[in-house]
Every structure is written in C-alpha cells, then in structure tokens.
CSV table of C-alpha atoms in Angstrom, one decimal:
chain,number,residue,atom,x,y,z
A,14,UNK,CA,28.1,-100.2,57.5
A,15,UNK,CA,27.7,-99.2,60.5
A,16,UNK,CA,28.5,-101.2,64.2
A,17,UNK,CA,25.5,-103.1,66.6
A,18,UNK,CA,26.4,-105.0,69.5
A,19,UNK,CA,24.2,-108.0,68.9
A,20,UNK,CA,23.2,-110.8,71.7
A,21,UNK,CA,25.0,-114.3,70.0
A,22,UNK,CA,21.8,-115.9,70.5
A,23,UNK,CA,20.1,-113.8,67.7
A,24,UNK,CA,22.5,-114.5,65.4
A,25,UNK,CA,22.2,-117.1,63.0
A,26,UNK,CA,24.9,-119.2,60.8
A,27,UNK,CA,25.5,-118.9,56.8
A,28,UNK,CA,23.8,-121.6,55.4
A,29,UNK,CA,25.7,-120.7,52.3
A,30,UNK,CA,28.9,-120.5,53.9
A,31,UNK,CA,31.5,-121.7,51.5
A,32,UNK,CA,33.3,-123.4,53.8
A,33,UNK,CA,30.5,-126.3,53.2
A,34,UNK,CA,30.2,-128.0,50.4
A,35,UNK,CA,26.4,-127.7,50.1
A,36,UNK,CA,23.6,-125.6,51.6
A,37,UNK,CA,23.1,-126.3,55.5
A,38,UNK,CA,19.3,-126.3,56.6
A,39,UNK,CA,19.8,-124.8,60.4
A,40,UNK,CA,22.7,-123.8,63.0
A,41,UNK,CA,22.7,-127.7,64.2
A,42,UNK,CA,23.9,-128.1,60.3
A,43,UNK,CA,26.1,-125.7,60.1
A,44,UNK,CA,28.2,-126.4,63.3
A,45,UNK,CA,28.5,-129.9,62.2
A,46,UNK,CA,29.9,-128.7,58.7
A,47,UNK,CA,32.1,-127.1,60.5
A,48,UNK,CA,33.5,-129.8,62.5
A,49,UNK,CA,33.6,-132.0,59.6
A,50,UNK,CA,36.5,-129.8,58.5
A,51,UNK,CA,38.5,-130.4,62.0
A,52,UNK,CA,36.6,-130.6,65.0
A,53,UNK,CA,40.4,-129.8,66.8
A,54,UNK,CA,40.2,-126.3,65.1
A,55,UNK,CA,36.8,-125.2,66.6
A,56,UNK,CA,37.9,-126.7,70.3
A,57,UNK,CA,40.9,-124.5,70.5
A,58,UNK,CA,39.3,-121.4,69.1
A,59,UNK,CA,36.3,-122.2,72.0
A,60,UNK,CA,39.3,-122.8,74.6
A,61,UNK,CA,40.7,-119.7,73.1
A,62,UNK,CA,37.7,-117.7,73.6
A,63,UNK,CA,37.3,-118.8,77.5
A,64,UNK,CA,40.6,-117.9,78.1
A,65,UNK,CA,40.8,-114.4,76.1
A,66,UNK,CA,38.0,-113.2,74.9
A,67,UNK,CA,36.6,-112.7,71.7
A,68,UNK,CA,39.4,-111.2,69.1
A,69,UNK,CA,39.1,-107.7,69.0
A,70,UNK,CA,40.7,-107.0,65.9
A,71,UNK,CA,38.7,-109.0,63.9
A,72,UNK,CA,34.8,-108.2,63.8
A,73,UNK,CA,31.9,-110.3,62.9
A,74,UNK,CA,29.7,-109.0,59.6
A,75,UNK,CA,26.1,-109.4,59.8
A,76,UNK,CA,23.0,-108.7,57.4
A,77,UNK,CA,19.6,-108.6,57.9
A,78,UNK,CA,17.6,-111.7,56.0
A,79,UNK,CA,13.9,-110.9,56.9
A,80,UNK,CA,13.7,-112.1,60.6
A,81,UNK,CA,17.4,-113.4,60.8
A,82,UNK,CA,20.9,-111.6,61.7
A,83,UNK,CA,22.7,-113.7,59.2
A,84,UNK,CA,26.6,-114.1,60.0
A,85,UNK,CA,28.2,-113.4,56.3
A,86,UNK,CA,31.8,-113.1,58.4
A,87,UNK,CA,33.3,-115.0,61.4
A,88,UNK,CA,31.0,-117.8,61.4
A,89,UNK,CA,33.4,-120.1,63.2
A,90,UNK,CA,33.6,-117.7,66.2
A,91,UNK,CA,29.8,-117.7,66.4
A,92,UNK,CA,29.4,-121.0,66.0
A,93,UNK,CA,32.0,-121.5,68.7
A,94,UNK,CA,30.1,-118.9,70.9
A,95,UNK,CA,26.8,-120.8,70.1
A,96,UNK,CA,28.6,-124.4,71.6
A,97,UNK,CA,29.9,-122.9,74.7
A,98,UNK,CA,26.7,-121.7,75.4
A,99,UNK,CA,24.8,-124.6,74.0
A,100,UNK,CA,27.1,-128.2,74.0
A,101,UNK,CA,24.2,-129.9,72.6
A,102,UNK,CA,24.5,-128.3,69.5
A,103,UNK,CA,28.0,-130.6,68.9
A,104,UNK,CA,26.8,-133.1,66.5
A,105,UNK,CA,28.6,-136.2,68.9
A,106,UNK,CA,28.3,-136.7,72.3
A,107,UNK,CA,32.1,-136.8,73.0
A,108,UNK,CA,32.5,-132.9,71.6
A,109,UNK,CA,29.4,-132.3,73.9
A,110,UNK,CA,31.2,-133.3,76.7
A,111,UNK,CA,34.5,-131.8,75.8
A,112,UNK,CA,32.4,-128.4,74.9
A,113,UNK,CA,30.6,-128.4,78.3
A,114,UNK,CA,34.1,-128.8,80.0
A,115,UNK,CA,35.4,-125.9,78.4
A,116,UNK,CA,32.5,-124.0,78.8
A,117,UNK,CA,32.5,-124.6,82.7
A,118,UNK,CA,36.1,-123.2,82.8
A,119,UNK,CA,35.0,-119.4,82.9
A,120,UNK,CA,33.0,-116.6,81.5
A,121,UNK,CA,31.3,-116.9,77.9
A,122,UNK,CA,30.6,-113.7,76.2
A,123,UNK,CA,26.9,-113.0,75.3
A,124,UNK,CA,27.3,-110.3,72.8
A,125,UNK,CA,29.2,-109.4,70.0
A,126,UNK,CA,29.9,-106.0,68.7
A,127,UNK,CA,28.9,-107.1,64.3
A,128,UNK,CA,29.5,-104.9,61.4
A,129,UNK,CA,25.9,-104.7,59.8
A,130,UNK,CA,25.8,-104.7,55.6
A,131,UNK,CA,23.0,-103.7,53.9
A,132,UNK,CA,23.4,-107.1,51.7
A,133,UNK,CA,26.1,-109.9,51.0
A,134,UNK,CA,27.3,-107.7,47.8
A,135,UNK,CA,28.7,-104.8,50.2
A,136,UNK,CA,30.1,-107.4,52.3
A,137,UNK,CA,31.2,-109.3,49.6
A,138,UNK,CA,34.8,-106.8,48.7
A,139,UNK,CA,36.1,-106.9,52.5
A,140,UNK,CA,35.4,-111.0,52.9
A,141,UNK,CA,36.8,-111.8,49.9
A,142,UNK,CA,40.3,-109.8,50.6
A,143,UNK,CA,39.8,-111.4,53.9
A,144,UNK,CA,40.3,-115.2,52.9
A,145,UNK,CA,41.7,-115.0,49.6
A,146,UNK,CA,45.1,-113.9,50.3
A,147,UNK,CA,47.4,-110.6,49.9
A,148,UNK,CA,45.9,-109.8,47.0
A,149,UNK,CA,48.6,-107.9,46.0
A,150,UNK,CA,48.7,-105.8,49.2
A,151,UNK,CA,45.3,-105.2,49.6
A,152,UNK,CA,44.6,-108.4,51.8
A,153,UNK,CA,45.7,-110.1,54.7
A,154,UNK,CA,49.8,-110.0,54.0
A,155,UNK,CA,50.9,-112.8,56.1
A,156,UNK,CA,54.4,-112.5,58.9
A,157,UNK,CA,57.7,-114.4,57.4
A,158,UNK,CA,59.0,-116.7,60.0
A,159,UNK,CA,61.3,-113.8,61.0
A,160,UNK,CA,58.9,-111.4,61.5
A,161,UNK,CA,56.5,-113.4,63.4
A,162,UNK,CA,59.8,-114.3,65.6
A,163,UNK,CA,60.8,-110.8,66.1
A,164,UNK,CA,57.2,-109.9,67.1
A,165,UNK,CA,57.3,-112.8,69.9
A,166,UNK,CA,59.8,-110.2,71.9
A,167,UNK,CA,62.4,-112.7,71.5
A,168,UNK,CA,60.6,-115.0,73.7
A,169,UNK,CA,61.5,-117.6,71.1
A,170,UNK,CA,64.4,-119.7,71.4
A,171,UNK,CA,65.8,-118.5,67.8
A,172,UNK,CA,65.6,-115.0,68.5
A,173,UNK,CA,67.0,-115.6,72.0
A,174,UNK,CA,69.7,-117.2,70.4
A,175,UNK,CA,70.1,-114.2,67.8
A,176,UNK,CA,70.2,-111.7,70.6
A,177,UNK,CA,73.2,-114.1,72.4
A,178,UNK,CA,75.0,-113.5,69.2
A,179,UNK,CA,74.7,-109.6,69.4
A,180,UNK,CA,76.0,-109.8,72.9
A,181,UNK,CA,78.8,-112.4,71.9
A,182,UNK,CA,79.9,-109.8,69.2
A,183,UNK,CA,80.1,-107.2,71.3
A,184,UNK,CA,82.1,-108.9,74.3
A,185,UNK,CA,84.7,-110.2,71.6
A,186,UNK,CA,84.9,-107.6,69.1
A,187,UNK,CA,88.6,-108.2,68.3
A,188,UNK,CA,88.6,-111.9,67.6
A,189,UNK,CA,88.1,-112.4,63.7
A,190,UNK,CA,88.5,-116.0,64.1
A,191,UNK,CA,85.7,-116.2,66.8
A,192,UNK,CA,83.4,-114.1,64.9
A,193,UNK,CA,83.7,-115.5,62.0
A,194,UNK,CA,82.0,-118.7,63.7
A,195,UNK,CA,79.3,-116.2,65.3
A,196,UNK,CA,78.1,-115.0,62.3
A,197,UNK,CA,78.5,-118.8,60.5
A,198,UNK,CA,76.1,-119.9,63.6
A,199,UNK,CA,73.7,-116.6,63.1
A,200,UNK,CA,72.9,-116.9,59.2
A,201,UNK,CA,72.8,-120.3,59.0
A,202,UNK,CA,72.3,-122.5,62.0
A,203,UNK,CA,71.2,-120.1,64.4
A,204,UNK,CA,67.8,-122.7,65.2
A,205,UNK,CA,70.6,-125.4,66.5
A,206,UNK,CA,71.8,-122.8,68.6
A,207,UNK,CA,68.5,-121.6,69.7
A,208,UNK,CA,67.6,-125.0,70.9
A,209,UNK,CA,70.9,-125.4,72.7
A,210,UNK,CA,70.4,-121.8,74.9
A,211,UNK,CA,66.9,-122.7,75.6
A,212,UNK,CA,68.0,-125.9,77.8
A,213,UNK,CA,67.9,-123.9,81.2
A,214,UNK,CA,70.7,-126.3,82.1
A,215,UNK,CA,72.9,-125.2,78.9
A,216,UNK,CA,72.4,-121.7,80.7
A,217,UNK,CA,73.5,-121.9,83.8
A,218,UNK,CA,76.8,-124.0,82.5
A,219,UNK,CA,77.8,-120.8,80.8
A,220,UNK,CA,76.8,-118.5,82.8
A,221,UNK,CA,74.3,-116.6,81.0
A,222,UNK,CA,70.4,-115.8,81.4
A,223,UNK,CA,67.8,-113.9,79.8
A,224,UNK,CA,66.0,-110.8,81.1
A,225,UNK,CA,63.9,-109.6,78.1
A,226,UNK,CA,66.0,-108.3,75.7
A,227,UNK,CA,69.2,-108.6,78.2
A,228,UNK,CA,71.7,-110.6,78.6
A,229,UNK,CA,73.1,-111.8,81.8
A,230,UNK,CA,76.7,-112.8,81.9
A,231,UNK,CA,77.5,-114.4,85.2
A,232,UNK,CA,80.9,-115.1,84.8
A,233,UNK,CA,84.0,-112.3,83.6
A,234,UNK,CA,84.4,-112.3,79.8
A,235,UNK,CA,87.9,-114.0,80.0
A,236,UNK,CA,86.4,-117.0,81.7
A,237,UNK,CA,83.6,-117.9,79.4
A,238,UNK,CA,85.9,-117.1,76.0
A,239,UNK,CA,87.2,-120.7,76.0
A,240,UNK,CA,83.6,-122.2,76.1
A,241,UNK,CA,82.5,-119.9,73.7
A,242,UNK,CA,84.9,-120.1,71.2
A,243,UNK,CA,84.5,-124.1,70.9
A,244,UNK,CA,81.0,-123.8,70.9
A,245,UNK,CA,80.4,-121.6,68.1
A,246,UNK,CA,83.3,-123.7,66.3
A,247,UNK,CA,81.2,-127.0,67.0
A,248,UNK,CA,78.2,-125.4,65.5
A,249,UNK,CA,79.6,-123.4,62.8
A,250,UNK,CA,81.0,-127.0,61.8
A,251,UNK,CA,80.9,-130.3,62.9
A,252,UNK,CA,77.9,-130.4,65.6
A,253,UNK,CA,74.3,-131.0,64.2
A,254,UNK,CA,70.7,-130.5,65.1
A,255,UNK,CA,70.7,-134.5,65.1
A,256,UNK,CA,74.0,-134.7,67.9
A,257,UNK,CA,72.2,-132.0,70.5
A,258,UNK,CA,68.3,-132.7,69.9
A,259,UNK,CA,67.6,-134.5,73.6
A,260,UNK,CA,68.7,-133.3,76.7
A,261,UNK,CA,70.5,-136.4,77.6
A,262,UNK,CA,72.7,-135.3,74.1
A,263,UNK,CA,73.0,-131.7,75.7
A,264,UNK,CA,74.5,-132.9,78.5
A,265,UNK,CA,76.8,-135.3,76.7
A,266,UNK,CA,78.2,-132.0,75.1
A,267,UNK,CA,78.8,-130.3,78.6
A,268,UNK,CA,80.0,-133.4,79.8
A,269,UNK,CA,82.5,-133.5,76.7
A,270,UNK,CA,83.6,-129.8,77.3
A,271,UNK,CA,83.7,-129.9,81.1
A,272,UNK,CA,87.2,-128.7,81.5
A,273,UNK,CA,86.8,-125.3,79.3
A,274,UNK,CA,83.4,-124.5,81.3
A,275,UNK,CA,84.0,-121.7,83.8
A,276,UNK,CA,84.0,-122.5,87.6
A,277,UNK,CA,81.3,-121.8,90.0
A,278,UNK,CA,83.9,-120.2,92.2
A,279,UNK,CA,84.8,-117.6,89.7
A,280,UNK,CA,81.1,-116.3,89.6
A,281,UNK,CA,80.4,-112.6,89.4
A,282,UNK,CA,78.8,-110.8,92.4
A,283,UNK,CA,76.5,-109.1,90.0
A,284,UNK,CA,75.9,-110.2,86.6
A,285,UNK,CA,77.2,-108.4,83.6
A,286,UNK,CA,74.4,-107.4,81.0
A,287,UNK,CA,74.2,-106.8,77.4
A,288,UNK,CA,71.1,-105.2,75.6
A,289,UNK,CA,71.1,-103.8,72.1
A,290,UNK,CA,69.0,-100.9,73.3
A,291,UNK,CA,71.1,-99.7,76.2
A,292,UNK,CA,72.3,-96.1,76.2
A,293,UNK,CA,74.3,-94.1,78.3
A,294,UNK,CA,74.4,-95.2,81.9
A,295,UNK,CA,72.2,-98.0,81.2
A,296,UNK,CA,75.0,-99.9,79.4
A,297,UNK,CA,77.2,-102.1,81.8
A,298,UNK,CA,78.9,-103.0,79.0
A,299,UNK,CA,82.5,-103.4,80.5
A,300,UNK,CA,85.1,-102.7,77.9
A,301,UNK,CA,88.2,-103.1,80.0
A,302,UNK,CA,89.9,-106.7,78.8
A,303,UNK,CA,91.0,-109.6,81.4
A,304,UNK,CA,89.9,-111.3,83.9
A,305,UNK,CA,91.6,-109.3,86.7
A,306,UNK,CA,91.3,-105.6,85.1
A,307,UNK,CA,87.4,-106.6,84.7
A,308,UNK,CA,87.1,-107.6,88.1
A,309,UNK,CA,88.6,-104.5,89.5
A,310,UNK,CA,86.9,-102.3,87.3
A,311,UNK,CA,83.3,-103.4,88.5
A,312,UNK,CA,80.9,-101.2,89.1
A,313,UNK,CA,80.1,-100.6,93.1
A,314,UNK,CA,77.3,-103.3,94.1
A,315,UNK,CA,74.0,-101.7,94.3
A,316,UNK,CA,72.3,-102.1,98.0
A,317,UNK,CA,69.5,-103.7,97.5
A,318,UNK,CA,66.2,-103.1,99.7
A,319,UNK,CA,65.5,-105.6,102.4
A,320,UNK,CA,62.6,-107.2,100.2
A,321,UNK,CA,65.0,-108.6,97.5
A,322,UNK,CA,66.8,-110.5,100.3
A,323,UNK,CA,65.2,-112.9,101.2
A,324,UNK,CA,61.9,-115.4,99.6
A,325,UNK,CA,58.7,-113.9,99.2
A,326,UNK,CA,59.5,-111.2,101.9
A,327,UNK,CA,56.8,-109.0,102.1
A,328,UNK,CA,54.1,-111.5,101.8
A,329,UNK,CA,51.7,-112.4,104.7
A,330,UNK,CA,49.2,-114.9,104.6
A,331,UNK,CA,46.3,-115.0,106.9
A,332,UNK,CA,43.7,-117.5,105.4
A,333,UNK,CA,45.6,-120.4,104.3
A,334,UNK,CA,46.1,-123.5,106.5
A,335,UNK,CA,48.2,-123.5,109.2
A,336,UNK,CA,50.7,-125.7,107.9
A,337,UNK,CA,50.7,-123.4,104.2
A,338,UNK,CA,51.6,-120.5,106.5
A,339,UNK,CA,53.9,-121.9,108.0
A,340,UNK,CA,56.1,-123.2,105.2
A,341,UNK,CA,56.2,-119.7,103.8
A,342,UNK,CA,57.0,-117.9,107.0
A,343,UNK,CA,60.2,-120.9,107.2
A,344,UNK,CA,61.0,-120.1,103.3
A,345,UNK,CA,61.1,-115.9,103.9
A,346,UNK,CA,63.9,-116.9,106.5
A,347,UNK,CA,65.9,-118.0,103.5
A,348,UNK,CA,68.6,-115.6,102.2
A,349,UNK,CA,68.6,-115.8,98.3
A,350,UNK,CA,72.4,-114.6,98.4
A,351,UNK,CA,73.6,-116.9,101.0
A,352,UNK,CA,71.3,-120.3,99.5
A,353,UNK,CA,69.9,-119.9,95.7
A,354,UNK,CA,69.6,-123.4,95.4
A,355,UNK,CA,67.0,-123.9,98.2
A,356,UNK,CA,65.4,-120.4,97.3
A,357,UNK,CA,65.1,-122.2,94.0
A,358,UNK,CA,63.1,-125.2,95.2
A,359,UNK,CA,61.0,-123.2,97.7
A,360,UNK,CA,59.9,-121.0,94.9
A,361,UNK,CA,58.1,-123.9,93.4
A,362,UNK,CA,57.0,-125.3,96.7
A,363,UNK,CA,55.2,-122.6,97.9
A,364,UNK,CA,53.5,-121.5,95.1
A,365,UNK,CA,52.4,-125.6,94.5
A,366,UNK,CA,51.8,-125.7,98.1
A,367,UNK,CA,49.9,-122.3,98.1
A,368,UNK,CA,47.7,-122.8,95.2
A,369,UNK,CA,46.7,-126.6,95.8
A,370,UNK,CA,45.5,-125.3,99.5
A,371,UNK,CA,43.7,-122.4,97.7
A,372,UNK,CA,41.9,-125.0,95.4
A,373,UNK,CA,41.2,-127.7,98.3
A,374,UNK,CA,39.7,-125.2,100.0
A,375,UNK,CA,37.6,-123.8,97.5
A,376,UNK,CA,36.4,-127.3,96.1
A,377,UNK,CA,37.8,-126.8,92.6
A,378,UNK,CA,38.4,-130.0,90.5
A,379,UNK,CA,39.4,-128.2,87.5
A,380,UNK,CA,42.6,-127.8,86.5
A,381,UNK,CA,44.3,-129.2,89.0
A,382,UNK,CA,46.3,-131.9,87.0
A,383,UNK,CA,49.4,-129.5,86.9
A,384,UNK,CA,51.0,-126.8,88.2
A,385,UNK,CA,50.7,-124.5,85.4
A,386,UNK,CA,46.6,-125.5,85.8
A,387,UNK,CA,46.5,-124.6,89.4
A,388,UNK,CA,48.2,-121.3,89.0
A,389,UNK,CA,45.7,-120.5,86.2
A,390,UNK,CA,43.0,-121.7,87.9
A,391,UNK,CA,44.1,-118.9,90.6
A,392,UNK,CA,44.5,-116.2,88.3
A,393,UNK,CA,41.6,-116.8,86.2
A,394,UNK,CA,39.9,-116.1,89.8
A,395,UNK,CA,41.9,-113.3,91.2
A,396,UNK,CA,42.3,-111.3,87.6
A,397,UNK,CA,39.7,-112.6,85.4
A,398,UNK,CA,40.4,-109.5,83.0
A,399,UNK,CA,43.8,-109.9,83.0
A,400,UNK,CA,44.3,-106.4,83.6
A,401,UNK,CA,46.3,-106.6,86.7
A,402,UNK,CA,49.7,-105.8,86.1
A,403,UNK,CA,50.8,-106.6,89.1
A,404,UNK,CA,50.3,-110.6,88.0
A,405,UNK,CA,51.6,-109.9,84.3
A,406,UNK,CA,54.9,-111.7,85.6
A,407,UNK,CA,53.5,-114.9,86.9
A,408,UNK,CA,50.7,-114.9,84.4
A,409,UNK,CA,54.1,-115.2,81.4
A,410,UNK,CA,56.1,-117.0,84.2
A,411,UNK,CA,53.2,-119.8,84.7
A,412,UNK,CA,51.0,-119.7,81.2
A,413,UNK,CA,53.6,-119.9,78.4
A,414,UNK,CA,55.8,-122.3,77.4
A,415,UNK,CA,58.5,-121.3,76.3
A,416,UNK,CA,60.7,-118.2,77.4
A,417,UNK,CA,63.5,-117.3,80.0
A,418,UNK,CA,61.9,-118.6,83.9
A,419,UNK,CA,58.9,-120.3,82.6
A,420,UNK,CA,57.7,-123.0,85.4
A,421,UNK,CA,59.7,-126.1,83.4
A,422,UNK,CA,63.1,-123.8,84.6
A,423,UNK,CA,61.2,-124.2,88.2
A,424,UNK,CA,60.5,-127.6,87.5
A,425,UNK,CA,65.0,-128.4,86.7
A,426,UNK,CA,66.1,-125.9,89.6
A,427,UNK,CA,64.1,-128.9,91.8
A,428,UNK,CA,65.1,-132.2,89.2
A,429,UNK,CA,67.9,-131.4,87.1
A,430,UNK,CA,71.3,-131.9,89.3
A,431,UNK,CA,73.1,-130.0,86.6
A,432,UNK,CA,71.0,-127.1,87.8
A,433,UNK,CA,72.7,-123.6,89.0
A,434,UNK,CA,70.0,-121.6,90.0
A,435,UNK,CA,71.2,-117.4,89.5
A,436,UNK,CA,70.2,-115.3,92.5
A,437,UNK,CA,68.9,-113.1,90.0
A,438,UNK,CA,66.6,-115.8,88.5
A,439,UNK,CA,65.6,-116.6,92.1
A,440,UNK,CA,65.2,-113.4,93.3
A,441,UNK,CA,63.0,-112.7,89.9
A,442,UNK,CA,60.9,-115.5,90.5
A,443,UNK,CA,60.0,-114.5,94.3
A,444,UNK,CA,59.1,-110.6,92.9
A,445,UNK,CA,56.8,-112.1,90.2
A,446,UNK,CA,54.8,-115.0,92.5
A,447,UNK,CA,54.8,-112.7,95.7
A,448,UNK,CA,51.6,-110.8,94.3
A,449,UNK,CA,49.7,-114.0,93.3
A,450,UNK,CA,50.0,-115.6,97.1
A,451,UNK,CA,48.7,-112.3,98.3
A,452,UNK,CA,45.7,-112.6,96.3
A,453,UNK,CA,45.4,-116.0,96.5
A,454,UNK,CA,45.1,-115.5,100.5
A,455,UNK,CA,42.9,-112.4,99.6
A,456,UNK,CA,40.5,-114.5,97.4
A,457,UNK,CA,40.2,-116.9,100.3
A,458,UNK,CA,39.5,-114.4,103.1
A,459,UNK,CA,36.7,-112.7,100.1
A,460,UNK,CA,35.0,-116.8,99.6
A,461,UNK,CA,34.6,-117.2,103.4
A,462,UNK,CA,32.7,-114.0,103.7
C-alpha cells in the first residue's frame, strides 16, 4: 500500500462504516450517523484538530471505488475535516454554529497524507487489529493508569505526589517510623496525597515546589520534619479523601496543624532540591543533619545575572498603549528578592494587561472570555506551528490545567491570602512570559505595517 497525499474534499465517507447501523446514502448521512453516536466526541476531535493538527501517528486508509477515494479508516477525522470546512454538513443548526465557531478559530488542513489499498480485504487485517482490541499483542495494547501517569512527566498530581515521596525518603532515611507512613501513603493512598500537593496553597505552607522532576525544599529539613511526620501519619491513617476534597477542607487541615508548620522567617536563601536523576554535582542533596549544621553547610549562593532580578527585565515594548507600557516599565523596577508577593501579582497583570491591549487592538472577539483564552489567542498568532521553543514555557504555563505554575497558581498568588509566592516560582514565571510580551509587541508592530 503505498502513501498519497489526498485533498479532504476528494475523499468520500464509508457508507458501510460499521460504526452505523445501516447503509448511509451520501457524506450528509454519514456525518449525521456519526453524531448520532455523540455529537460531543466529533466537537472535541474538530477543536482538537484546529488546535493541533491532524494526528500524525495515525493515518487515514483509502481505496479506490470507481470515481470515489472511499475512507475504509479514520472516517471520524474526515468527517471532522469535511465540517470544519463545510458547517452545513452538521445535520442541526446548533452544531453548525458551534462547527463554524471552531472553524473560525485557526487553520483547517486541506490534505491528508491516506494509505491507499487495493481493496477493503487488504485493509481489512490492519483495521480490524485497529478497533478490536490487543488481540493478544498484535493490536492496539492500551496504557494502565500508571503508565499513562508516568508518561504525563509527572505533570499529574499522583505522580507529583509519588516523586514527593522519593524525595521524603531520601531527606529522612533513618526514621523507620516515618517511613513506614511514606510508603503506607505511596501504595495505597498516594491519590489523597496527590490531591493534597496539588493545592498551590498546601505548597507553599510546606515549603516545597515542583520544577519538573525536582523538588524544591524551601525550608531546612529539620524544620519541615514535624509537619511531615503528622501528615503522612494522618494519611497513612485517619485522614480521608472525603476530610481534604475542597479547599476550604485543605485549609481546615493547615489551620489544624498551624503550630508544627515551619516559619516564614526560617526560609532558605536558596531552595534545596531533590531529583531522582541527579548525579554528581548536580545533586544538592545535603546530607549533613540539623538545622544549624545544614545551614552552615550550604552551598555558596550562586550570583545570578541582572535579568533574573527583577520582573520581566529584558523586555521592551514599543507598540502597546501607553499606559500598557507603562505598567511594565513600573513592574521591571520590582525586585523579585526584595517583594515576591507583588512580583507575583504583576506577573499576572501584565500578561492580562498585555494580551487584552494586543486583542483590543487587533479587533479580536474570540477568546477573550479568560485569561488562558487571551494568551492562546496570542500564541496561536505569534507561533501558529508551535514550534517556537522559546514560548514552550508559557504555552504549558497558560494551556494546561494541571501542573506545577499553571495560570490557576497565578490566579491564588493574586486571591488566596494563604498564598506564599517562591522567588523561584516568580522568577520562573517572569523567564517563561518575557518571550510572549515580546512577540506580542512584535505582532502588533507586524499588523500596523
């Protein structure tokens, strides 16, 4: 079989698809078969397709039935291809309009690169090991939960929370009692502790953050022992999912355990880090014990360069409004050291402020509902591709959900008075958003031409 790269338009849906129950008579048909079987499934895989492409892992199949290119595989993505590029096909006039807004929201691909079979019967072995399961190994062998969670780069809560427990165990490696609890927590309730560490405010009461696959410790080990000893006891015993589910119930815990929580005033200069795949030098694992011996066995603080300083320091804007240019040359005076809390908030504003001017001035309507829609809205413009990996940072930090600095962390540093912004957060946050003002600017100067 060999590979075509076919315009969607002269492609034409399976009438004997089995996904319907009878034979459809045209692609009008088809399309509404397919909706029939949940018109939310072929919406997200059209939104899907505007906002990354076609998948290219997974290729269409095609034969030849006299003057037709009928579609034997991957008829939903064609018929998703054939609604953004012709709404009218929906069969009601609400998924019209829903298809048309999604088709306004960026580029729809016109061709396809197909698999051409001679006829259905060579097709027929690799469909069928498609959509009929592993077939004892020769089909489509499906992640386990853990698997699919390890291969989220422990951007989910639970392996956030399994990575914690590595770092745990290796701060404490003396204390049976203690690790006992740990490993209680890790094979059994390690989800309740996942959804504890992912509360931002949970964090930054214990002094830890998440860089990838680090751990920050912000505090020496001997003052965050006492916390994490009773926490590990609660949930290796009496605490539930049920008792820390809301984030009002979070903070009844922290409120419960106030006087074991380490002071702000014994905060490190620099944080302490943990990561399973540090060798060497890279390791700033501290293995001296105590409070005092750790503190005087620190290693010499690095001197930064002048850009990690302060907010946003190196970027410029020209084309903004005044008053947009002028609340980012007032935020760059702030010293992320000296005030993290009001280089937290000034993160946020500024990018809000920056990307709402960018869309006034531009006329979009699109997207503007939230903040996460305006920043899209901006990279979708600046980095269609998404090839830039200069933007990789805000494109996680903004677009995703869930995950260490993702914009509901902006949205606490700014609503949640339990909130203790980390210099290293903030100064994270400037370093990834930097870029997107500077082409935000840049795509303004580039529209006025």
């Amino acid at each position: 079989m060999k590979h075509v790269s076919m315009h969607v338009a002269s492609l034409t849906l399976d009438d004997n698809n089995p996904r319907h129950a009878k034979q459809t008579a045209n692609d009008a048909e088809s399309i509404a078969a397919l909706f029939e079987k949940g018109p939310e499934k072929l919406i997200r895989l059209a939104r899907d397709i505007i906002q990354h492409g076609i998948n290219p892992t997974e290729l269409v199949v095609c034969m030849v039935d006299g003057d037709r290119n009928v579609v034997l595989e991957g008829n939903r993505r064609v018929a998703a291809l054939k609604l953004l590029h012709n709404p009218k096909l929906a069969p009601t006039e609400n998924l019209r309009r829903r298809i048309a807004a999604i088709a306004k929201s960026g580029e729809v691909p016109r061709r396809l690169t197909c698999v051409m079979a001679d006829n259905r019967l060579q097709a027929e072995h690799w469909i069928k090991i498609r959509h009929t399961g592993e077939n004892g190994g020769i089909g489509v062998v499906r992640w386990s939960t853990s698997e699919a969670s390890r291969f989220g780069g422990r951007s989910t809560p639970t392996e956030k929370a399994r990575l914690f427990t590595d770092a745990v165990c290796d701060w404490f490696p003396d204390d049976e009692e203690f690790l006992s609890n740990v490993h209680a927590v890790r094979d059994a309730r390690i989800t309740n502790l996942g959804r504890m560490i992912a509360d931002p405010t949970v964090r930054n009461r214990l002094g830890i953050a998440f860089d990838g696959d680090v751990v920050l410790r912000n505090f020496p080990r001997g003052k965050v022992r006492p916390i994490l000893t009773q926490l590990f006891a609660d949930f290796a015993g009496p605490v539930s999912v049920d008792q820390i589910k809301t984030k009002r119930q979070r903070e009844k815990y922290l409120e419960g355990v106030e006087s074991i929580l380490p002071k702000l005033s014994d905060r490190l200069d620099e944080p302490e880090k943990f990561s399973k795949y540090s060798t060497g030098d890279e390791s700033s694992l501290d293995k001296t014990q105590g409070d005092d011996a750790e503190k005087d066995n620190k290693k010499p603080r690095r001197k930064r360069p002048d850009f990690e300083k302060k907010l946003f320091q190196n970027v410029t804007l020209s084309h903004v409004s005044l008053r947009t240019s002028e609340v980012l040359e007032e935020a760059k005076t702030i010293n992320i050291e000296d005030k993290p809390n009001t280089a937290a908030i000034m993160v946020r504003a500024v990018v809000d402020i920056v990307t709402t001017d960018v869309a006034a001035q531009l006329g979009w309507k699109r997207n503007q509902d939230t903040l996460k829609g305006r920043i899209g809205a901006v990279l979708h413009q600046v980095d269609p591709d998404k090839t830039d990996a200069t933007l990789s940072d805000a494109r996680r930090f903004s677009q995703q959900d869930d995950g260490a600095l993702v914009l509901k962390t902006l949205h606490t540093f700014v609503h949640s008075w339990q909130s203790h912004p980390l210099t290293v957060e903030v100064r994270k946050l400037s370093m990834a958003y930097s870029p997107l003002l500077q082409k935000a600017d840049q795509l303004l100067e580039k529209k006025k031409r």
